[in-house]
Coordinates of C-alpha atoms in Angstrom, one line a residue:
M1 CA -46.3 -69.3 12.6
K2 CA -46.5 -70.8 9.2
T3 CA -43.6 -70.0 6.8
H4 CA -45.7 -68.2 4.3
S5 CA -47.3 -66.1 7.1
F6 CA -43.8 -65.1 8.4
F7 CA -42.7 -63.9 5.0
A8 CA -46.0 -62.0 4.5
W9 CA -45.4 -60.1 7.8
A10 CA -41.8 -59.5 6.8
A11 CA -42.8 -58.1 3.5
L12 CA -45.2 -55.7 5.1
G13 CA -42.5 -54.7 7.6
C14 CA -40.0 -54.1 4.8
A15 CA -42.6 -52.1 2.9
V16 CA -42.9 -49.7 5.8
T17 CA -39.3 -49.5 7.1
G18 CA -37.1 -50.6 4.2
C19 CA -34.8 -53.5 4.5
G20 CA -31.9 -52.4 2.3
A21 CA -28.6 -51.8 4.1
L22 CA -29.2 -50.3 7.6
A23 CA -31.6 -47.6 6.5
Q24 CA -35.2 -47.3 7.7
D25 CA -36.0 -44.2 5.6
V26 CA -33.2 -42.5 3.5
A27 CA -35.5 -40.1 1.6
L28 CA -35.4 -36.4 2.2
H29 CA -38.5 -35.0 3.8
V30 CA -39.2 -31.3 4.0
L31 CA -41.8 -29.5 6.1
R32 CA -42.7 -25.8 5.6
T33 CA -44.7 -23.2 7.5
G34 CA -47.4 -21.1 5.7
G35 CA -49.9 -23.8 5.0
G36 CA -52.5 -22.6 7.5
D37 CA -51.9 -25.4 9.9
P38 CA -50.0 -24.7 13.2
L39 CA -48.4 -28.1 13.0
S40 CA -46.9 -29.9 10.1
S41 CA -45.7 -33.4 10.9
G42 CA -43.9 -36.5 9.6
S43 CA -42.8 -39.8 11.1
V44 CA -40.7 -42.9 10.5
V45 CA -41.6 -46.3 11.9
V46 CA -38.6 -48.2 13.1
A47 CA -38.5 -52.0 13.6
P48 CA -37.8 -53.3 17.1
F49 CA -34.2 -53.3 18.4
P50 CA -32.9 -56.4 20.3
A51 CA -33.4 -56.2 24.1
T52 CA -29.7 -56.4 24.7
G53 CA -26.6 -55.2 22.8
A54 CA -26.0 -52.1 20.8
A55 CA -29.2 -50.1 19.9
T56 CA -28.6 -46.8 18.1
L57 CA -30.9 -44.7 16.0
E58 CA -29.3 -42.1 13.7
F59 CA -30.9 -39.4 11.5
E60 CA -30.2 -36.1 9.9
F61 CA -32.3 -33.1 11.0
G62 CA -32.2 -29.3 10.3
F63 CA -34.1 -26.1 10.6
G64 CA -34.1 -22.7 8.9
T65 CA -36.2 -19.6 9.4
E66 CA -36.6 -16.0 8.3
E67 CA -37.5 -15.0 11.8
S68 CA -35.3 -12.9 14.1
P69 CA -34.8 -13.6 17.8
T70 CA -37.4 -11.6 19.8
P71 CA -37.3 -12.4 23.6
G72 CA -40.8 -13.3 24.9
E73 CA -42.2 -14.1 21.5
L74 CA -43.4 -17.6 20.4
H75 CA -41.3 -18.5 17.4
D76 CA -41.6 -21.3 14.8
S77 CA -39.8 -24.4 15.9
F78 CA -38.9 -27.9 14.8
T79 CA -38.9 -30.9 17.1
A80 CA -37.8 -34.5 16.9
S81 CA -39.2 -37.0 19.4
L82 CA -39.3 -40.7 19.9
E83 CA -42.4 -42.7 20.8
S84 CA -42.3 -46.3 22.0
G85 CA -44.9 -49.0 21.1
S86 CA -46.3 -48.6 24.6
G87 CA -46.9 -44.9 24.1
A88 CA -44.0 -43.5 26.1
A89 CA -42.5 -40.4 24.3
V90 CA -39.2 -38.6 24.8
F91 CA -37.9 -35.4 23.1
V92 CA -34.6 -35.6 21.3
V93 CA -34.1 -32.0 20.1
T94 CA -36.1 -28.8 19.5
T95 CA -34.7 -26.0 17.4
D96 CA -35.9 -22.4 16.8
V97 CA -34.3 -19.1 15.9
F98 CA -32.4 -19.0 19.2
G99 CA -30.7 -22.4 18.5
S100 CA -31.1 -26.0 19.4
Q101 CA -32.0 -27.5 22.7
W102 CA -30.9 -31.1 23.1
V103 CA -32.9 -33.5 25.2
P104 CA -35.6 -31.0 26.3
S105 CA -37.3 -31.6 29.6
N106 CA -40.5 -33.6 29.6
P107 CA -42.3 -32.8 32.9
G108 CA -44.2 -35.8 34.1
G109 CA -42.9 -38.1 31.4
P110 CA -39.7 -40.1 30.6
E111 CA -36.6 -38.3 29.4
L112 CA -33.4 -39.4 27.6
S113 CA -30.1 -38.9 29.4
A114 CA -28.0 -36.1 28.0
S115 CA -25.2 -38.5 27.4
S116 CA -27.4 -40.7 25.2
V117 CA -27.7 -38.1 22.4
S118 CA -24.8 -36.8 20.3
S119 CA -24.7 -34.7 17.2
S120 CA -22.4 -33.4 14.5
T121 CA -23.0 -30.5 12.1
I122 CA -23.6 -31.3 8.4
L123 CA -24.2 -29.3 5.3
P124 CA -28.0 -28.9 4.7
P125 CA -29.7 -29.8 1.4
I126 CA -30.1 -26.7 -0.8
I127 CA -33.9 -27.1 -0.5
V128 CA -33.9 -25.4 2.9
A129 CA -33.4 -22.0 1.2
P130 CA -34.6 -19.2 1.3
A131 CA -35.0 -19.5 5.1
G132 CA -31.9 -18.7 7.1
L133 CA -30.2 -21.8 8.4
V134 CA -30.2 -22.2 12.2
G135 CA -28.7 -25.7 12.3
A136 CA -28.3 -29.0 10.5
Y137 CA -27.1 -32.1 12.3
R138 CA -26.4 -35.8 12.1
V139 CA -28.0 -37.1 15.3
R140 CA -27.2 -40.3 17.1
V141 CA -29.5 -41.6 19.9
E142 CA -28.4 -44.5 22.1
L143 CA -31.7 -46.2 23.1
P144 CA -32.5 -47.0 26.7
E145 CA -33.9 -50.4 27.6
A146 CA -37.4 -49.1 27.8
F147 CA -37.4 -48.3 24.1
R148 CA -36.1 -51.7 22.9
A149 CA -37.9 -54.9 21.8
Q150 CA -40.9 -53.0 20.5
P151 CA -41.7 -50.9 17.4
L152 CA -40.7 -47.2 17.6
T153 CA -41.9 -44.1 15.9
L154 CA -39.6 -41.2 15.2
H155 CA -41.7 -38.0 15.0
F156 CA -40.8 -34.7 13.4
D157 CA -43.0 -31.7 14.1
L158 CA -42.8 -28.2 12.6
F159 CA -44.6 -25.6 14.7
D160 CA -45.9 -22.5 12.8
N161 CA -46.7 -19.4 14.9
G162 CA -48.8 -18.0 12.1
D163 CA -46.7 -15.0 11.1
S164 CA -45.7 -14.2 7.5
L165 CA -42.1 -15.3 8.0
A166 CA -41.1 -18.6 6.5
S167 CA -39.5 -21.5 8.3
V168 CA -38.5 -25.0 7.1
G169 CA -37.5 -28.2 8.7
F170 CA -36.0 -31.3 7.0
Y171 CA -35.1 -34.9 8.0
N172 CA -33.6 -37.8 6.2
N173 CA -31.2 -40.8 6.4
V174 CA -32.9 -42.5 9.4
V175 CA -30.8 -45.5 10.2
S176 CA -30.9 -48.3 12.7
V177 CA -27.6 -49.7 14.0
P178 CA -27.5 -52.7 14.0
E179 CA -30.0 -53.4 11.3
P180 CA -33.2 -55.0 12.9
P181 CA -33.3 -58.8 12.2
M182 CA -35.9 -60.2 9.9
V183 CA -37.8 -61.6 12.9
A184 CA -38.2 -58.1 14.3
V185 CA -39.2 -56.7 10.9
A186 CA -41.8 -59.4 10.6
A187 CA -43.1 -58.6 14.0
L188 CA -43.4 -55.0 13.0
G189 CA -45.4 -55.9 10.0
A190 CA -47.8 -58.0 12.1
A191 CA -48.2 -55.1 14.6
L192 CA -49.0 -52.6 11.8
L193 CA -51.6 -54.9 10.2
A194 CA -53.3 -55.5 13.6
S195 CA -53.6 -51.7 14.2
A196 CA -56.6 -50.5 12.1
S197 CA -55.7 -46.9 12.3
W198 CA -53.1 -44.6 13.8
R199 CA -54.4 -42.0 16.3
R200 CA -53.6 -38.4 15.5
R201 CA -50.8 -37.3 17.8
A202 CA -51.1 -34.1 19.8
V203 CA -47.6 -32.6 20.1
R204 CA -46.8 -30.2 22.9
R205 CA -44.8 -27.2 22.0
V206 CA -41.4 -27.2 23.7
P207 CA -40.3 -23.5 24.0
L208 CA -36.7 -22.5 24.0
S209 CA -37.2 -18.9 25.0

């Protein structure tokens, strides 16, 4: 690869992921129900991790709702999932009015081990009001080998059951530890440029109740 081409790929990778400090996306993103769409989504593209050594993805995540727990009813929910460059996807957490389910089952697909995901509670940004807070967390995911050495996408999906009660989900401070090397960032830039369009992702609802 020519030197100027390498830096062009690297620049594109940095434009997508951000190359400052360890952060991939430190901005606060807020998703709300009530827009008429049953699913509101956001995502963060993460540069490849090394095939060996430490590989940890961290992010902040929270959910609030005006709903009350009603057994047997389909409630609003907020889900974080991780997709590999090969298309394999795993669920990290799903939260609804009943609480948070860590590493939800994924019948027929890959799953994270329960020990690979840890969390600590945090204070949510004030923007989650007026919905009642269910939970806000700093999440740490130790990546398995199958999710290394390739670009990753961290998806956030807010499901709206269509009632008049508001729900809100937020995510921010997505961080890779260690920071992906420049070679990996350049590879991500090349991969993104080679892909003409991203397919619209169909997300399966993961019920808690």
